[in-house]
Coordinates of C-alpha atoms in Angstrom, one line a residue:
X1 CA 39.7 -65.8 -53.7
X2 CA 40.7 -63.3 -50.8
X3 CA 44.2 -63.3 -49.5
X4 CA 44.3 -62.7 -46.1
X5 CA 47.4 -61.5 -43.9
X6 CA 47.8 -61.0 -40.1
X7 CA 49.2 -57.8 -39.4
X8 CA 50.2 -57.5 -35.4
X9 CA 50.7 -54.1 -32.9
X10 CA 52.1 -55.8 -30.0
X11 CA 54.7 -53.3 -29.3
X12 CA 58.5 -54.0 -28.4
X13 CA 59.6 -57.6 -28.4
X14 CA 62.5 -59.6 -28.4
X15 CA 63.8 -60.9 -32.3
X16 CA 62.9 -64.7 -30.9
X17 CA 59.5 -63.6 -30.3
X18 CA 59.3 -61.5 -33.8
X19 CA 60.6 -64.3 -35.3
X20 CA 58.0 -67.2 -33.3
X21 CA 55.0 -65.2 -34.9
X22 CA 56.3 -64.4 -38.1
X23 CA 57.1 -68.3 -38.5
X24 CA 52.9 -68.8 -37.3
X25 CA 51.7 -66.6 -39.7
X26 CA 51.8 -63.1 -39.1
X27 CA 53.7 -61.0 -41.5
X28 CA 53.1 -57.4 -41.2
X29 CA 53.7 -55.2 -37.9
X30 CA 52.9 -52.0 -37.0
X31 CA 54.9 -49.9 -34.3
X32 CA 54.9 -46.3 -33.5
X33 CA 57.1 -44.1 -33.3
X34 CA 54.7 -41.5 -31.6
X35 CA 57.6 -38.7 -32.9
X36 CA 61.1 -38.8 -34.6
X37 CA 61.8 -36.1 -32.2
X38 CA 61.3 -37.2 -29.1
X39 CA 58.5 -34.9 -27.8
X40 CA 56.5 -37.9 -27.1
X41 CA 59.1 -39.5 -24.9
X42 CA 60.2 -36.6 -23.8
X43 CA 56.8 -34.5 -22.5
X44 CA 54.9 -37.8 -22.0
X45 CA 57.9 -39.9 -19.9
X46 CA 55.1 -40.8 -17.3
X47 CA 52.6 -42.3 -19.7
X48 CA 55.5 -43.8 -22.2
X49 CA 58.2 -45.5 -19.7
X50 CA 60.7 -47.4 -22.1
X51 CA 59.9 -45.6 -25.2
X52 CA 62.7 -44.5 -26.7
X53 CA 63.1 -43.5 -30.4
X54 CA 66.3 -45.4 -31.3
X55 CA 64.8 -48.6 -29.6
X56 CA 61.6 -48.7 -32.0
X57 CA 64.0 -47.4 -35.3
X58 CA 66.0 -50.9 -34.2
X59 CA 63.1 -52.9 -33.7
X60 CA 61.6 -51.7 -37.0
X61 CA 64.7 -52.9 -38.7
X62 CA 64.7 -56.5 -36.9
X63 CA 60.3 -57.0 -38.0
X64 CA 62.3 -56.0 -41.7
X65 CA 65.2 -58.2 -41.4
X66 CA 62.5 -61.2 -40.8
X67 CA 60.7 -60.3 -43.3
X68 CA 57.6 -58.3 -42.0
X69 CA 56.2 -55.6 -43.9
X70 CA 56.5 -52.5 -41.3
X71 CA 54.2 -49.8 -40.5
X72 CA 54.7 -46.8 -38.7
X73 CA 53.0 -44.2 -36.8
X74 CA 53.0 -40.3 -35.2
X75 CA 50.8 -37.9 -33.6
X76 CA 49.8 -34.6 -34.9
X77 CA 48.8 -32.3 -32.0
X78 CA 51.4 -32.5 -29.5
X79 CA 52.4 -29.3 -27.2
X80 CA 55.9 -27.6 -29.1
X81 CA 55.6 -29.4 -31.8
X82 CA 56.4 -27.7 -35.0
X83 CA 55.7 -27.8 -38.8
X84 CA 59.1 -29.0 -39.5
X85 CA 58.3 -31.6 -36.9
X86 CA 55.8 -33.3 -39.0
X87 CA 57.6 -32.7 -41.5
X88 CA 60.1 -34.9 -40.5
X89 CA 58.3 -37.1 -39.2
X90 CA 56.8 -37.6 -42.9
X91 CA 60.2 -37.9 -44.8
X92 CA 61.3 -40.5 -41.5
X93 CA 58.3 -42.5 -42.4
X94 CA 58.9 -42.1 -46.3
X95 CA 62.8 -43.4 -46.3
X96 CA 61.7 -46.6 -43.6
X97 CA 58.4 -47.6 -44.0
X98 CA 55.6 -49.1 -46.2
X99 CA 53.0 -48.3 -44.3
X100 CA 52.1 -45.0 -42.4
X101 CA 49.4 -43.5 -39.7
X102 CA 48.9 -39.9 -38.5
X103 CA 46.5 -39.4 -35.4
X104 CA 45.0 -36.4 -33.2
X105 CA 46.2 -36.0 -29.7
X106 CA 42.8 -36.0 -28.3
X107 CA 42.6 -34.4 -25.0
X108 CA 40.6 -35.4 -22.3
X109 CA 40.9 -34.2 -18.6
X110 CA 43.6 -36.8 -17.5
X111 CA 45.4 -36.0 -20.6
X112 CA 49.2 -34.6 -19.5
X113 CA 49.5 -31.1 -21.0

């Protein structure tokens, strides 16, 4: 028989609203972090209004405190960013999360630079 789980990317929501689709059925969630340090929300501020690091690390840790399994993601590629950079961003995601995602910052021509 296949076991089958809903796993949701909905992005910042309140704990009642966590909660309301945890309590339907859904019991893993995904929410990225873009960066641990804050060149996302930092270079990008235009394209990202409201995301702030501290805000997903304490939403991460409500989806837990329900119960969710939590996944986590960054993006490689970023202008400034450094090899340390990922580096933290890999030993964040290894001391917080069970489930991890690395993407390419694929530019196109509206893409900020």
């Amino acid at each position: 028989m296949v076991s089958w789980g809903i796993t949701l990317s909905v992005g910042e929501q309140e704990t009642d609203v966590y909660k309301r689709w945890f309590d339907a059925g859904a019991h893993r969630y995904l929410l990225r972090i873009e960066s641990t340090t804050g060149l996302f929300t930092i270079r990008y501020t235009q394209i990202t209004a409201g995301m702030i690091f501290q805000r997903r690390l304490d939403c991460l840790k409500r989806l837990q405190d329900i119960g969710y399994q939590t996944g986590t993601g960054v993006m490689i590629g970023l202008p400034f960013q450094t090899l340390d950079d990922l580096a933290g961003d890999l030993l964040f995601m290894k001391d917080l999360i069970l489930t991890c995602a690395v993407w390419d910052r694929i530019l196109k021509c509206a893409t900020p630079r």
